CSV table of C-alpha atoms in Angstrom, one decimal:
chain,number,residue,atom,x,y,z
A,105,UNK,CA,2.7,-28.6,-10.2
A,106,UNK,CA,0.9,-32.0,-11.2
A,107,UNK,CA,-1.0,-31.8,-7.9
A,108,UNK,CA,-2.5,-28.7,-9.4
A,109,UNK,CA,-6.1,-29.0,-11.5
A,110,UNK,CA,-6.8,-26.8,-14.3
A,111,UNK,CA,-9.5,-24.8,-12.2
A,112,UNK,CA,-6.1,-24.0,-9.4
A,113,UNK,CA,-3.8,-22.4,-12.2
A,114,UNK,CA,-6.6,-20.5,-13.5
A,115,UNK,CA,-7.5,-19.2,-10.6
A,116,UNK,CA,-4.1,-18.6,-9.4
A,117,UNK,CA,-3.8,-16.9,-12.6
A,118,UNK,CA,-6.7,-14.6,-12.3
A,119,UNK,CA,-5.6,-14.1,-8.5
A,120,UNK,CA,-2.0,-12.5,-9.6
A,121,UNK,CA,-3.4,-11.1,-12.9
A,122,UNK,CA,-5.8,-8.8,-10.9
A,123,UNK,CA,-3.2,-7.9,-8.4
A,124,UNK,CA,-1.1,-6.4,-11.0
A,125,UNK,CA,-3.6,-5.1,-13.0
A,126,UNK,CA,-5.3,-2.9,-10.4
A,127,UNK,CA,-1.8,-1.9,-9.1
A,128,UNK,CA,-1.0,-0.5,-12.8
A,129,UNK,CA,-4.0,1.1,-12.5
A,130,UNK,CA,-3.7,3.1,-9.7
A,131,UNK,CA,-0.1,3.6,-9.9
A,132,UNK,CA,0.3,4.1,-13.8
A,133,UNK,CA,-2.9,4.9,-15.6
A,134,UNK,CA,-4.7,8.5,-16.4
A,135,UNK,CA,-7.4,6.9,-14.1
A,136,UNK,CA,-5.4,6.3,-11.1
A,137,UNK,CA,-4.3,10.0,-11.3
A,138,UNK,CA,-7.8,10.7,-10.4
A,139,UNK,CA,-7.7,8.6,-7.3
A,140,UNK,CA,-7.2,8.7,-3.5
A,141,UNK,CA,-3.8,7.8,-2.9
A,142,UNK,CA,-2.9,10.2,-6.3
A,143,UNK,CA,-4.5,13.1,-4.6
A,144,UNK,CA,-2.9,13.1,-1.5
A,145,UNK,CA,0.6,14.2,-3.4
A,146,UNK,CA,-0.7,17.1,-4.1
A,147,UNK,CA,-1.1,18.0,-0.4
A,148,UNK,CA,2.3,16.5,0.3
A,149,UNK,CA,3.6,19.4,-1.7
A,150,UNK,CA,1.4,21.9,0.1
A,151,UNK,CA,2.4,20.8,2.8
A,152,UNK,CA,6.1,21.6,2.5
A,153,UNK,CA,5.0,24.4,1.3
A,154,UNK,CA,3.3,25.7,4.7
A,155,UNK,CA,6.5,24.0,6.4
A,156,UNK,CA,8.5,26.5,5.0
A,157,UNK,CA,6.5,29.1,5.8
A,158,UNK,CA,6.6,28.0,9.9
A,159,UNK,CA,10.0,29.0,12.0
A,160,UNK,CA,8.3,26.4,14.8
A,161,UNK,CA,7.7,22.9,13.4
A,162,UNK,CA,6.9,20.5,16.4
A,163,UNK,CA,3.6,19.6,14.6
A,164,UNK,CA,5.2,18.7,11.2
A,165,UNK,CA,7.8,16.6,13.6
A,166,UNK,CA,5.0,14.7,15.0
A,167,UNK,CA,3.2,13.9,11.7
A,168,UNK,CA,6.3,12.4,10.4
A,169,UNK,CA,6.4,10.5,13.5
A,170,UNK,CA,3.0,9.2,13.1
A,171,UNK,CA,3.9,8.5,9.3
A,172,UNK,CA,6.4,6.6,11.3
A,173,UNK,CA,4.8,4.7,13.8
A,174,UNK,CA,2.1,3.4,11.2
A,175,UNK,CA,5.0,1.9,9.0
A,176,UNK,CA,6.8,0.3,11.9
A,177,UNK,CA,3.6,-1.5,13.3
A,178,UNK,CA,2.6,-3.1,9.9
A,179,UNK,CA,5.6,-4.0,9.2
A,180,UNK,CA,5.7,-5.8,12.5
A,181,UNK,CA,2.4,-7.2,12.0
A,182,UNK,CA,4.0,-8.9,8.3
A,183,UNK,CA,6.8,-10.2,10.7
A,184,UNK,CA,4.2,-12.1,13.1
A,185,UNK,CA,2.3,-13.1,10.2
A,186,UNK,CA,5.1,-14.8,7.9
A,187,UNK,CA,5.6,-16.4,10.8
A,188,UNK,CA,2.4,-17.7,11.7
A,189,UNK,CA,1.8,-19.1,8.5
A,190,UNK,CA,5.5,-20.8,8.7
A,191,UNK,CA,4.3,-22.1,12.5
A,192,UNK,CA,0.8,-23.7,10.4
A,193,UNK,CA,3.4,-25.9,8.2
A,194,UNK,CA,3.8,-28.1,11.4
A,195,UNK,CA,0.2,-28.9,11.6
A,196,UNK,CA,-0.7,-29.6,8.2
A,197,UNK,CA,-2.3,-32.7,8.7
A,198,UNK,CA,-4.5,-31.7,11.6
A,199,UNK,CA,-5.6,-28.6,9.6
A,200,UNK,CA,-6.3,-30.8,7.0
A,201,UNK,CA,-8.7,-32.8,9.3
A,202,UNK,CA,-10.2,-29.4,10.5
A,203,UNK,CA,-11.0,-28.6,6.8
A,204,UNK,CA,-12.1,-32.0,5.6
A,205,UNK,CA,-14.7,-31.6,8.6
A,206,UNK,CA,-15.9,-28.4,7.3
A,207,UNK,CA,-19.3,-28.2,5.2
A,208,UNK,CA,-17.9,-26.3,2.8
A,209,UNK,CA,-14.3,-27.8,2.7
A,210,UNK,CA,-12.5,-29.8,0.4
A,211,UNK,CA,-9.9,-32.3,0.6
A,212,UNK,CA,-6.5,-31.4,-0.8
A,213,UNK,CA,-3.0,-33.3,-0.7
A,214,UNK,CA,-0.6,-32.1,2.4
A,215,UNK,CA,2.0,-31.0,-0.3
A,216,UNK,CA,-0.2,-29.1,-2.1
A,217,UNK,CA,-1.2,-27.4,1.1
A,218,UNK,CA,2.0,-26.5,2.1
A,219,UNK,CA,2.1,-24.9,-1.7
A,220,UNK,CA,-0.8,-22.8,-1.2
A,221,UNK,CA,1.1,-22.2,2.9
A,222,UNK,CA,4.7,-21.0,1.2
A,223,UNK,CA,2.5,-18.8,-1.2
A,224,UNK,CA,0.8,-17.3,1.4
A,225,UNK,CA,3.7,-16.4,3.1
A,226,UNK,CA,5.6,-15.4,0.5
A,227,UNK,CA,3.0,-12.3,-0.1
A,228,UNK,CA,3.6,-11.6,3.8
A,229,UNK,CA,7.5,-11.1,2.9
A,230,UNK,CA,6.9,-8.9,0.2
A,231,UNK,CA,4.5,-7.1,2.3
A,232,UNK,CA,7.3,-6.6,5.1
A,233,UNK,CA,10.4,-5.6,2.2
A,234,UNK,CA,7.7,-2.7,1.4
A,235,UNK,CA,6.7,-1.8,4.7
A,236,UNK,CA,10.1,-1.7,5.8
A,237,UNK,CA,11.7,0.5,3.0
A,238,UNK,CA,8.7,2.8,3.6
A,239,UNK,CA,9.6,3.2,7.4
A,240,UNK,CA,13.5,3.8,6.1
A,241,UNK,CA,12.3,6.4,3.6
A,242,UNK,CA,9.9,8.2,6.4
A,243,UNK,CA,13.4,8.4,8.7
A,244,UNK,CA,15.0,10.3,5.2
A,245,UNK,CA,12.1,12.7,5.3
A,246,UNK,CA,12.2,13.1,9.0
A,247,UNK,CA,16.1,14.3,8.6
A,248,UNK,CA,14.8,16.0,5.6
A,249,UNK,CA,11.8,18.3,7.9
A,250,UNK,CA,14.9,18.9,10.1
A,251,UNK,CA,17.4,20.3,7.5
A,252,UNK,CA,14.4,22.2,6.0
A,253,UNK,CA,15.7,26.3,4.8
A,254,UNK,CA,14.6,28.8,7.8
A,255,UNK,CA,11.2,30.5,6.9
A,256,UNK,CA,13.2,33.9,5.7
A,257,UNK,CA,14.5,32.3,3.1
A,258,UNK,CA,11.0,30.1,1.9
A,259,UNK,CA,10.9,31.7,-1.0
A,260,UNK,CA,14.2,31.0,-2.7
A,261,UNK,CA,15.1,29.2,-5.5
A,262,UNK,CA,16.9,26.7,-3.2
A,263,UNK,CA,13.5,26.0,-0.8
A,264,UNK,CA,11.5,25.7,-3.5
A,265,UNK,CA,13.3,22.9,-4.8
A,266,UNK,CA,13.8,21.9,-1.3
A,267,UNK,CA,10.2,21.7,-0.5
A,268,UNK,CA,9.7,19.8,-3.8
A,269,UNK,CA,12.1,17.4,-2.9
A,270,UNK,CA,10.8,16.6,0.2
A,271,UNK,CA,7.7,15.9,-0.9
A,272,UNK,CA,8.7,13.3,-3.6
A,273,UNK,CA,10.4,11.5,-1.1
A,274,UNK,CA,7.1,11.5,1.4
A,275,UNK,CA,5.0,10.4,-1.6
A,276,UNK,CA,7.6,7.7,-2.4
A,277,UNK,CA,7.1,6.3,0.8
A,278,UNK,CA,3.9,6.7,0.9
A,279,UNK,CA,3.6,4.7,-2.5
A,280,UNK,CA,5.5,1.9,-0.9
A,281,UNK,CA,3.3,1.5,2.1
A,282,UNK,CA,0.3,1.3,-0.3
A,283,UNK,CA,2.1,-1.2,-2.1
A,284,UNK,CA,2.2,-3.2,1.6
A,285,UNK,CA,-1.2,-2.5,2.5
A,286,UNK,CA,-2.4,-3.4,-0.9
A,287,UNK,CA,-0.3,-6.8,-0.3
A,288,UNK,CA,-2.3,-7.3,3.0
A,289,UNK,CA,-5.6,-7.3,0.9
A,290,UNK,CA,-5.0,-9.5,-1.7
A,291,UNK,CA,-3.5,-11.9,1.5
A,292,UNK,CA,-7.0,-12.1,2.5
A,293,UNK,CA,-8.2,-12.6,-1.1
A,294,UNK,CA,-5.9,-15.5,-1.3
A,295,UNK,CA,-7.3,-17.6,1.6
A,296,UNK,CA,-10.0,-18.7,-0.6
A,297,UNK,CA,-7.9,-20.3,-2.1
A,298,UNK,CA,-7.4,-22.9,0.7
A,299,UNK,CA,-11.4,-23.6,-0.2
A,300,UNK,CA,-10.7,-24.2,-3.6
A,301,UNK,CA,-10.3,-22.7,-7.1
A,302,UNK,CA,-13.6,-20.8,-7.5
A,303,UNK,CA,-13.7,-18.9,-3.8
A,304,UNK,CA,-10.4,-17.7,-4.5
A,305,UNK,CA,-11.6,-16.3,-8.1
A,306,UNK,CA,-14.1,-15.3,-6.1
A,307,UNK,CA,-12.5,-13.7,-2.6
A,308,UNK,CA,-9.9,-11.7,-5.2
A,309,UNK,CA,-12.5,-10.4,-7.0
A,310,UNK,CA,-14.7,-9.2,-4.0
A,311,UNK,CA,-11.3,-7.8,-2.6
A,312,UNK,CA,-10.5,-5.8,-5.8
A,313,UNK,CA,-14.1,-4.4,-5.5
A,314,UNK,CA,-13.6,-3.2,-2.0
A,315,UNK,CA,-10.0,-1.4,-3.1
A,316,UNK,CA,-11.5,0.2,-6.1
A,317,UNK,CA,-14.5,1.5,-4.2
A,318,UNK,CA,-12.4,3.1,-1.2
A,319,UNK,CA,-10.1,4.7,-4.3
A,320,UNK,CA,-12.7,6.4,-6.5
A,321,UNK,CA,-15.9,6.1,-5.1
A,322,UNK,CA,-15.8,6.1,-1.1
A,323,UNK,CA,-17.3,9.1,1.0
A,324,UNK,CA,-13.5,9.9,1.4
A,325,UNK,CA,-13.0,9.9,-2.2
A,326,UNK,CA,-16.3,12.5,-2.8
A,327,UNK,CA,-14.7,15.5,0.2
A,328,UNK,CA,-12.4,15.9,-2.6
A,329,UNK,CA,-14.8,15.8,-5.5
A,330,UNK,CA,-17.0,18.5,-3.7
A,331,UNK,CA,-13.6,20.5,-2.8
A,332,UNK,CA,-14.9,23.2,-4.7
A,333,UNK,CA,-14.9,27.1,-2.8
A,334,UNK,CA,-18.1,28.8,-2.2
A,335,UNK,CA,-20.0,31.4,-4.0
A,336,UNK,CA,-19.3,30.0,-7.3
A,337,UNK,CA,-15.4,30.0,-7.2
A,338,UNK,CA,-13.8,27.4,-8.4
A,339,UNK,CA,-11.0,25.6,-5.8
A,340,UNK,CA,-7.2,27.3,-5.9
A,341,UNK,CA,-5.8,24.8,-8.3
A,342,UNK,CA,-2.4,23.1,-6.4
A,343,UNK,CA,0.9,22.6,-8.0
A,344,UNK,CA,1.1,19.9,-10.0
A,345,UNK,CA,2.7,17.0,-8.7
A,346,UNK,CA,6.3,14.6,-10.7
A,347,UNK,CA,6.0,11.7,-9.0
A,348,UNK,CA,9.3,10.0,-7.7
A,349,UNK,CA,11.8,8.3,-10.0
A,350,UNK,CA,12.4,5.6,-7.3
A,351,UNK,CA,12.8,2.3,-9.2
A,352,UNK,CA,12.5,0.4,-6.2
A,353,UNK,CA,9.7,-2.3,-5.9
């Protein structure tokens, strides 16, 4: 930690205060309720709904398998990049050449490099535990879309709570892959930090920016604001959604 200036710890600071800030936000807040990734539980539930009400479901198999597919690849991609980042610990003296060279680079000890190396991959780990759990928790639901209650009975107590079900544990891992793409961000936030102190106050703030923007204020985000029916009528108002009691992180 002596290697370390006051402007690093700072930063670092700001760097993992922001990251757990905006995830409290969206995740926790009244605010985050009104948000992107909030929204789509909503339809989750709808769509279990409709699923009950189908006696083919080849098209809700392949959306799970797509679900699927999307976890399985980025959590690949964390795989190739913790170790990429391990693989850059063998050269840290000629990437410390590269960067001295640089205009804008700045010289920096090769222990405190490696430091900044371990942290990087360290965020690429926790990236891969959540993309990983989120592909085991997309195989639940897929068992779950093939145990579903036969359309007759869709309107029973039992597929009601079925349906319900089903849809807290899509959202749940649905939650966790946000929580591995969100990691992926703030990844790219943190290479400023191999500039120095202020780029990476800097890079996490820009990165934070971006992620708000894309949650509340995207073109995305305003189809839903303008879901409103025509002729005056207000929009059918969807069930409201519990989220999951998972405790995992």
């Amino acid at each position: 930690m002596a290697a370390f200036t006051l402007l690093d710890l700072l930063a670092f600071a700001w760097f993992v205060g922001v990251w757990i800030g905006y995830s409290l936000l969206i995740e926790k807040s009244a605010k985050g309720r009104d948000g992107l990734n909030a929204m789509m539980n909503g339809y989750r539930d709808e769509w279990m709904e409709r699923l009950l009400a189908r006696d083919m479901r080849m098209v809700d198999a392949q959306v799970t398998a797509a679900l699927q597919n999307g976890s399985a690849f980025f959590a690949s991609t964390s795989l190739i990049a913790i170790g990429g980042t391990l693989t850059l610990l063998r050269s840290t003296e000629q990437l410390l050449t590269v960067m001295a060279a640089l205009p804008f680079g700045v010289s920096a000890s090769p222990e405190l490099w490696e430091v900044k190396m371990m942290g990087l991959a360290t965020i690429f780990v926790y990236a891969f535990f959540k993309f990983a759990w989120s592909y085991r928790l997309f195989n639940y639901f897929a068992i779950m879309i093939g145990a579903a209650p036969p359309s007759q009975e869709r309107n029973s107590t039992a597929a009601q709570a079925f349906a319900h079900r089903a849809a807290r544990l899509c959202a749940d891992a649905g939650r966790h892959f946000n929580r591995g793409q969100r990691a992926f961000f703030f990844a790219l936030g943190y290479l400023g930090w191999f500039l120095g102190p202020l780029p990476l106050a800097l890079t996490t703030t820009g990165i934070v920016i971006v992620m708000w923007r894309r949650q509340f204020a995207s073109d995305a985000r305003k189809a839903f604001a303008a879901e409103v029916a025509q002729a005056g009528e207000a929009a059918p108002k969807r069930r409201a959604f519990k989220p999951s009691p998972s405790k995992r992180r």
